[in-house]
Amino acid sequence: MRPADKSPESSNEFDITQLREILRDELIAILDTIRGSKALVLDKDLSGALSTIVDFGVLKDHGVEKIFLLDDGPLDTGTIKGVLYLTLPHIRKMKLIAEQVRASSQSGGVPKEYSLQLVPRRTLLCERVLEEEGVLGDITIG
């Protein structure tokens, strides 16, 4: 007789809870690399998935004061200095980010520190688009 917890079926099951914890810890580590208050700018395609990984209370505990969806137009981050973009690596999204970075620097408000986290990974094409748009030097890519 085998103990119930040692069955082959239970050892091969995918543990979604562990994956959520790993992803939450990685996001927190990214947030903690940015000093002070921050704005989180989410790709619309990732926002639903993020809500299953971490709640706003945890984000707030790690300095997130505002959350935006990545969209056309400038960001109203006010006095928030750190801006973290969390997005899929698509050309159109890089152009939106570039527009927002340029608009912010032209407005003469509080200087911003921009970070970009591409999910699932960074690509040379996205970096090239940001370079062509003239903002690659203004963004830290994770």
CSV table of C-alpha atoms in Angstrom, one decimal:
chain,number,residue,atom,x,y,z
A,1,MET,CA,0.0,0.0,0.0
A,2,ARG,CA,1.2,3.5,-0.9
A,3,PRO,CA,0.7,6.6,1.3
A,4,ALA,CA,-1.8,9.0,-0.3
A,5,ASP,CA,0.6,11.9,-0.5
A,6,LYS,CA,3.2,9.9,-2.4
A,7,SER,CA,1.0,8.8,-5.4
A,8,PRO,CA,2.5,9.4,-8.9
A,9,GLU,CA,-0.5,11.6,-9.8
A,10,SER,CA,0.1,14.1,-6.9
A,11,SER,CA,3.9,14.3,-7.6
A,12,ASN,CA,3.3,15.3,-11.2
A,13,GLU,CA,0.6,17.9,-10.7
A,14,PHE,CA,1.4,21.5,-11.5
A,15,ASP,CA,1.2,23.7,-8.4
A,16,ILE,CA,-0.2,27.1,-9.5
A,17,THR,CA,0.1,28.5,-6.0
A,18,GLN,CA,3.9,28.1,-6.1
A,19,LEU,CA,4.1,29.8,-9.5
A,20,ARG,CA,2.0,32.7,-8.2
A,21,GLU,CA,4.4,33.1,-5.3
A,22,ILE,CA,7.5,33.0,-7.5
A,23,LEU,CA,6.0,35.6,-9.9
A,24,ARG,CA,4.8,37.8,-6.9
A,25,ASP,CA,8.3,37.7,-5.4
A,26,GLU,CA,9.9,38.6,-8.7
A,27,LEU,CA,7.6,41.6,-9.1
A,28,ILE,CA,8.3,42.7,-5.6
A,29,ALA,CA,12.1,42.4,-6.2
A,30,ILE,CA,11.7,44.6,-9.4
A,31,LEU,CA,9.6,47.2,-7.5
A,32,ASP,CA,12.2,47.3,-4.7
A,33,THR,CA,15.0,48.3,-7.1
A,34,ILE,CA,13.2,51.6,-7.8
A,35,ARG,CA,13.6,54.1,-5.0
A,36,GLY,CA,10.7,56.1,-3.5
A,37,SER,CA,7.2,56.3,-4.7
A,38,LYS,CA,6.3,54.7,-8.0
A,39,ALA,CA,3.7,54.5,-10.7
A,40,LEU,CA,3.1,51.2,-12.4
A,41,VAL,CA,2.0,51.3,-16.0
A,42,LEU,CA,0.5,48.0,-17.1
A,43,ASP,CA,0.0,46.5,-20.5
A,44,LYS,CA,-3.8,45.9,-20.9
A,45,ASP,CA,-3.0,42.4,-21.9
A,46,LEU,CA,-1.2,41.7,-18.6
A,47,SER,CA,-3.5,43.5,-16.2
A,48,GLY,CA,-5.8,40.6,-15.6
A,49,ALA,CA,-3.0,38.2,-15.0
A,50,LEU,CA,-1.3,40.5,-12.6
A,51,SER,CA,-4.4,40.8,-10.4
A,52,THR,CA,-4.3,37.0,-9.8
A,53,ILE,CA,-0.6,37.3,-8.7
A,54,VAL,CA,-0.6,40.3,-6.4
A,55,ASP,CA,-3.1,42.7,-4.9
A,56,PHE,CA,-2.9,46.4,-4.6
A,57,GLY,CA,-2.1,46.3,-0.9
A,58,VAL,CA,1.2,44.5,-1.6
A,59,LEU,CA,2.0,46.9,-4.4
A,60,LYS,CA,1.3,49.8,-2.1
A,61,ASP,CA,3.6,48.3,0.5
A,62,HIS,CA,6.4,48.4,-2.0
A,63,GLY,CA,5.9,52.0,-3.1
A,64,VAL,CA,3.3,51.9,-5.8
A,65,GLU,CA,1.0,54.9,-5.5
A,66,LYS,CA,-0.7,54.8,-8.9
A,67,ILE,CA,-1.5,52.2,-11.5
A,68,PHE,CA,-2.1,53.1,-15.1
A,69,LEU,CA,-3.0,51.1,-18.2
A,70,LEU,CA,-0.6,51.7,-21.1
A,71,ASP,CA,-2.5,53.8,-23.5
A,72,ASP,CA,-2.2,56.8,-25.8
A,73,GLY,CA,-1.5,60.2,-24.2
A,74,PRO,CA,0.7,61.5,-21.4
A,75,LEU,CA,0.8,60.0,-17.9
A,76,ASP,CA,-0.3,62.2,-15.0
A,77,THR,CA,2.1,60.9,-12.4
A,78,GLY,CA,2.3,64.2,-10.5
A,79,THR,CA,5.2,64.2,-8.1
A,80,ILE,CA,5.9,60.5,-8.4
A,81,LYS,CA,9.5,60.0,-9.5
A,82,GLY,CA,9.7,56.3,-10.4
A,83,VAL,CA,7.7,54.9,-13.3
A,84,LEU,CA,7.7,51.2,-14.1
A,85,TYR,CA,6.3,49.9,-17.3
A,86,LEU,CA,5.3,46.2,-17.3
A,87,THR,CA,4.4,45.2,-20.9
A,88,LEU,CA,4.6,42.6,-23.6
A,89,PRO,CA,7.5,43.2,-26.1
A,90,HIS,CA,5.5,44.8,-29.1
A,91,ILE,CA,6.7,47.6,-31.3
A,92,ARG,CA,3.5,49.6,-30.9
A,93,LYS,CA,3.8,49.5,-27.1
A,94,MET,CA,7.4,50.7,-27.3
A,95,LYS,CA,6.2,53.6,-29.4
A,96,LEU,CA,3.6,54.5,-26.8
A,97,ILE,CA,6.2,54.3,-24.0
A,98,ALA,CA,8.5,56.6,-26.0
A,99,GLU,CA,5.8,59.1,-26.6
A,100,GLN,CA,5.0,59.2,-22.8
A,101,VAL,CA,8.7,59.6,-21.9
A,102,ARG,CA,9.2,62.4,-24.3
A,103,ALA,CA,6.0,64.2,-23.2
A,104,SER,CA,7.1,64.0,-19.6
A,105,SER,CA,10.5,65.4,-20.3
A,106,GLN,CA,9.1,68.2,-22.4
A,107,SER,CA,6.6,69.2,-19.7
A,108,GLY,CA,9.3,70.3,-17.3
A,109,GLY,CA,7.7,68.6,-14.3
A,110,VAL,CA,9.4,66.4,-11.7
A,111,PRO,CA,12.3,64.4,-13.4
A,112,LYS,CA,11.3,60.8,-13.7
A,113,GLU,CA,13.3,57.6,-13.5
A,114,TYR,CA,11.8,55.1,-16.0
A,115,SER,CA,12.1,51.4,-15.8
A,116,LEU,CA,10.8,48.8,-18.3
A,117,GLN,CA,10.1,45.2,-17.7
A,118,LEU,CA,9.3,43.2,-20.8
A,119,VAL,CA,7.3,40.0,-20.3
A,120,PRO,CA,8.2,37.3,-21.0
A,121,ARG,CA,11.6,38.7,-22.0
A,122,ARG,CA,13.4,41.7,-23.5
A,123,THR,CA,14.0,41.8,-27.2
A,124,LEU,CA,16.6,43.5,-29.4
A,125,LEU,CA,13.8,44.8,-31.6
A,126,CYS,CA,12.1,46.6,-28.7
A,127,GLU,CA,15.4,48.1,-27.7
A,128,ARG,CA,16.0,49.2,-31.3
A,129,VAL,CA,12.6,50.9,-31.4
A,130,LEU,CA,13.3,52.8,-28.2
A,131,GLU,CA,16.7,53.8,-29.5
A,132,GLU,CA,15.2,55.1,-32.8
A,133,GLU,CA,12.6,57.0,-30.8
A,134,GLY,CA,15.4,58.7,-28.9
A,135,VAL,CA,14.5,57.4,-25.4
A,136,LEU,CA,16.6,54.3,-24.8
A,137,GLY,CA,19.0,56.2,-22.6
A,138,ASP,CA,16.2,57.5,-20.4
A,139,ILE,CA,14.9,54.0,-19.6
A,140,THR,CA,16.4,51.2,-17.5
A,141,ILE,CA,15.3,47.8,-19.1
A,142,GLY,CA,15.1,44.8,-16.9
